[in-house]
């Protein structure tokens, strides 16, 4: 059975996902077969495995870092919030049902046998499993029947590294407070602290490190610097990229509408490869006017987010900008660009709504989820400014409920377009193909009569591989790997 180590955090977005990815890469570079594992993930960023199963993108990223094929056993339970108090529950890559938070809290212990089965199966095939917790182990209101933090560590007999985020402030209080809210048995599982996202001279932390070690008896095994040039996708809606403003010096500006239930915003990561391109997220209708391209991303609740576009005045703004600025919708964004959106079976929020009416399609939502890997060539007759995308090769995946059809009953193309520069597709990961991203950027630059160098653009997968190596190299030099290796040697 594989050795194991677990990374838990003092809070959400403390950096657990990237630390797990880094450890996966480090252990793999050291010659071990490695797999990530997160028993339960709550995120709207998900992807599709080679066998058509759905899992969290954070675990897909970690699998790539481990040079392993993404496998739903790495993320046996995925929760995708679809309302203020409920989520779609995905188990072993397939939709189980939707539940309120209260009902799921009571039900989740029923999932432990499936979680353990996934872990044990992975364990038979790997040397090391790097486990990620969720949120904080000190959420004492949620500790009963815990299946993701200390409860899981106990069941798997895993040593724990506790990560605190100094960038959010109060890191020593985070670490100490978390430890003090645990039981004595749980405290004994924490074998090391990691201080994450530090900026500046780390020697300034020495007095605090000495005191926290004396007060808790737990060593600090690393102070990890903030890595400003790291470009890897974020797990959920706490991402810092939502706080970006458009860079006034950028040659090309891409506005992404920040929907309340935004999903799969990793679709736009490939544009970050180019430092002369500014990708910013906004809910301000006025901020759309300075963009060279407007993106409407995926959504976990298309009808509710369509109401949001109308209530915020974004729908009116998009109508006014039609024909002036290209508008591109992906998945839920595609559905919103069309005409009617019907939900007769209450698949999301029920009811119906009229979309933006900018694409000649209509959509009916159904409970059955379409999820598949896909590749081929884009539609041969793409119109408008992005006509050069016609017939280019692509590879990606689809995850959506419902069916969209052309209003004239003709076949829906894989990339629908109009002469007024309105575009829509169900393909996630479309821009991961460098030729497609370069074509979009070059077309936008040509429209502005400006020069944009896109020659360094590469496919997103090898680009991410470079980022994993950068991350692993940085962490190896800032973590006490001798201590970490000693922990997994005896687990």
Short mmCIF file of N, CA and C in Angstrom, two decimals, residues 322 326-329 334 337 358-361 378-391 406 408 410-426:
data_model
loop_
_atom_site.label_atom_id
_atom_site.label_comp_id
_atom_site.label_asym_id
_atom_site.label_seq_id
_atom_site.Cartn_x
_atom_site.Cartn_y
_atom_site.Cartn_z
N UNK A 322 -23.06 45.05 -29.51
CA UNK A 322 -23.10 44.08 -30.62
C UNK A 322 -22.72 44.75 -31.93
N UNK A 326 -16.45 42.03 -30.43
CA UNK A 326 -16.82 40.61 -30.52
C UNK A 326 -17.24 40.06 -29.15
N UNK A 327 -18.26 39.21 -29.16
CA UNK A 327 -18.77 38.59 -27.94
C UNK A 327 -18.73 37.08 -28.12
N UNK A 328 -18.16 36.38 -27.13
CA UNK A 328 -17.91 34.94 -27.26
C UNK A 328 -18.46 34.24 -26.01
N UNK A 329 -19.38 33.31 -26.21
CA UNK A 329 -19.95 32.57 -25.08
C UNK A 329 -19.53 31.11 -25.10
N UNK A 334 -22.87 30.31 -24.13
CA UNK A 334 -23.51 30.03 -25.42
C UNK A 334 -25.02 30.04 -25.26
N UNK A 337 -26.48 33.49 -24.99
CA UNK A 337 -26.44 34.27 -26.22
C UNK A 337 -27.61 33.96 -27.15
N UNK A 358 -28.84 36.93 -29.49
CA UNK A 358 -27.77 37.30 -30.42
C UNK A 358 -27.30 36.13 -31.28
N UNK A 359 -27.71 34.91 -30.92
CA UNK A 359 -27.45 33.73 -31.73
C UNK A 359 -28.78 33.03 -32.01
N UNK A 360 -28.94 32.47 -33.20
CA UNK A 360 -30.24 31.86 -33.58
C UNK A 360 -30.40 30.44 -33.02
N UNK A 361 -30.35 30.32 -31.70
CA UNK A 361 -30.51 29.01 -31.07
C UNK A 361 -31.51 29.11 -29.93
N UNK A 378 -12.92 22.71 -36.22
CA UNK A 378 -13.99 23.68 -36.06
C UNK A 378 -14.78 23.82 -37.35
N UNK A 379 -15.99 24.33 -37.20
CA UNK A 379 -16.89 24.55 -38.33
C UNK A 379 -16.16 25.29 -39.46
N UNK A 380 -16.41 24.91 -40.70
CA UNK A 380 -15.66 25.41 -41.84
C UNK A 380 -16.07 26.80 -42.30
N UNK A 381 -17.22 27.28 -41.83
CA UNK A 381 -17.73 28.55 -42.35
C UNK A 381 -17.99 29.54 -41.21
N UNK A 382 -16.95 29.78 -40.39
CA UNK A 382 -17.08 30.74 -39.30
C UNK A 382 -17.08 32.15 -39.88
N UNK A 383 -17.95 32.98 -39.37
CA UNK A 383 -18.15 34.32 -39.91
C UNK A 383 -17.46 35.37 -39.05
N UNK A 384 -17.39 36.58 -39.58
CA UNK A 384 -16.95 37.72 -38.79
C UNK A 384 -15.45 37.81 -38.63
N UNK A 385 -15.05 38.56 -37.61
CA UNK A 385 -13.65 38.85 -37.39
C UNK A 385 -12.82 37.61 -37.10
N UNK A 386 -13.46 36.56 -36.55
CA UNK A 386 -12.75 35.33 -36.21
C UNK A 386 -12.90 34.26 -37.29
N UNK A 387 -13.14 34.67 -38.51
CA UNK A 387 -13.34 33.72 -39.61
C UNK A 387 -12.12 32.82 -39.81
N UNK A 388 -10.95 33.29 -39.41
CA UNK A 388 -9.73 32.49 -39.59
C UNK A 388 -9.70 31.26 -38.71
N UNK A 389 -10.64 31.15 -37.77
CA UNK A 389 -10.74 29.93 -36.96
C UNK A 389 -11.33 28.76 -37.75
N UNK A 390 -11.91 29.04 -38.88
CA UNK A 390 -12.57 28.01 -39.68
C UNK A 390 -11.65 26.83 -39.94
N UNK A 391 -12.15 25.64 -39.63
CA UNK A 391 -11.49 24.37 -39.96
C UNK A 391 -10.19 24.12 -39.17
N UNK A 406 -30.56 24.84 -33.41
CA UNK A 406 -30.77 26.00 -34.26
C UNK A 406 -32.26 26.25 -34.43
N UNK A 408 -33.75 27.25 -36.97
CA UNK A 408 -34.24 26.79 -38.28
C UNK A 408 -34.14 25.27 -38.42
N UNK A 410 -31.62 23.37 -38.41
CA UNK A 410 -30.38 22.84 -38.96
C UNK A 410 -29.46 22.39 -37.82
N UNK A 411 -28.40 21.69 -38.16
CA UNK A 411 -27.50 21.15 -37.15
C UNK A 411 -26.69 22.26 -36.48
N UNK A 412 -26.57 22.19 -35.16
CA UNK A 412 -25.80 23.17 -34.42
C UNK A 412 -24.31 22.94 -34.67
N UNK A 413 -23.57 23.92 -35.23
CA UNK A 413 -22.13 23.73 -35.45
C UNK A 413 -21.37 23.75 -34.13
N UNK A 414 -20.14 23.20 -34.15
CA UNK A 414 -19.37 23.18 -32.91
C UNK A 414 -18.88 24.57 -32.50
N UNK A 415 -18.86 25.52 -33.44
CA UNK A 415 -18.63 26.93 -33.13
C UNK A 415 -19.57 27.74 -33.99
N UNK A 416 -20.60 28.28 -33.39
CA UNK A 416 -21.59 29.04 -34.12
C UNK A 416 -21.17 30.50 -34.15
N UNK A 417 -21.48 31.20 -35.25
CA UNK A 417 -21.02 32.57 -35.41
C UNK A 417 -22.03 33.38 -36.22
N UNK A 418 -21.89 34.71 -36.15
CA UNK A 418 -22.71 35.59 -36.97
C UNK A 418 -21.81 36.67 -37.58
N UNK A 419 -22.33 37.35 -38.57
CA UNK A 419 -21.57 38.44 -39.21
C UNK A 419 -21.33 39.59 -38.24
N UNK A 420 -22.10 39.66 -37.17
CA UNK A 420 -21.93 40.73 -36.17
C UNK A 420 -20.94 40.34 -35.07
N UNK A 421 -20.13 39.34 -35.33
CA UNK A 421 -19.06 38.94 -34.40
C UNK A 421 -19.59 38.40 -33.08
N UNK A 422 -20.64 37.58 -33.16
CA UNK A 422 -21.14 36.86 -32.00
C UNK A 422 -20.76 35.39 -32.18
N UNK A 423 -20.17 34.79 -31.14
CA UNK A 423 -19.64 33.43 -31.24
C UNK A 423 -20.06 32.62 -30.01
N UNK A 424 -20.29 31.34 -30.22
CA UNK A 424 -20.64 30.47 -29.10
C UNK A 424 -20.25 29.03 -29.35
N UNK A 425 -19.89 28.33 -28.26
CA UNK A 425 -19.50 26.93 -28.36
C UNK A 425 -19.74 26.24 -27.03
N UNK A 426 -19.88 24.92 -27.08
CA UNK A 426 -19.95 24.11 -25.86
C UNK A 426 -18.57 23.56 -25.47
#
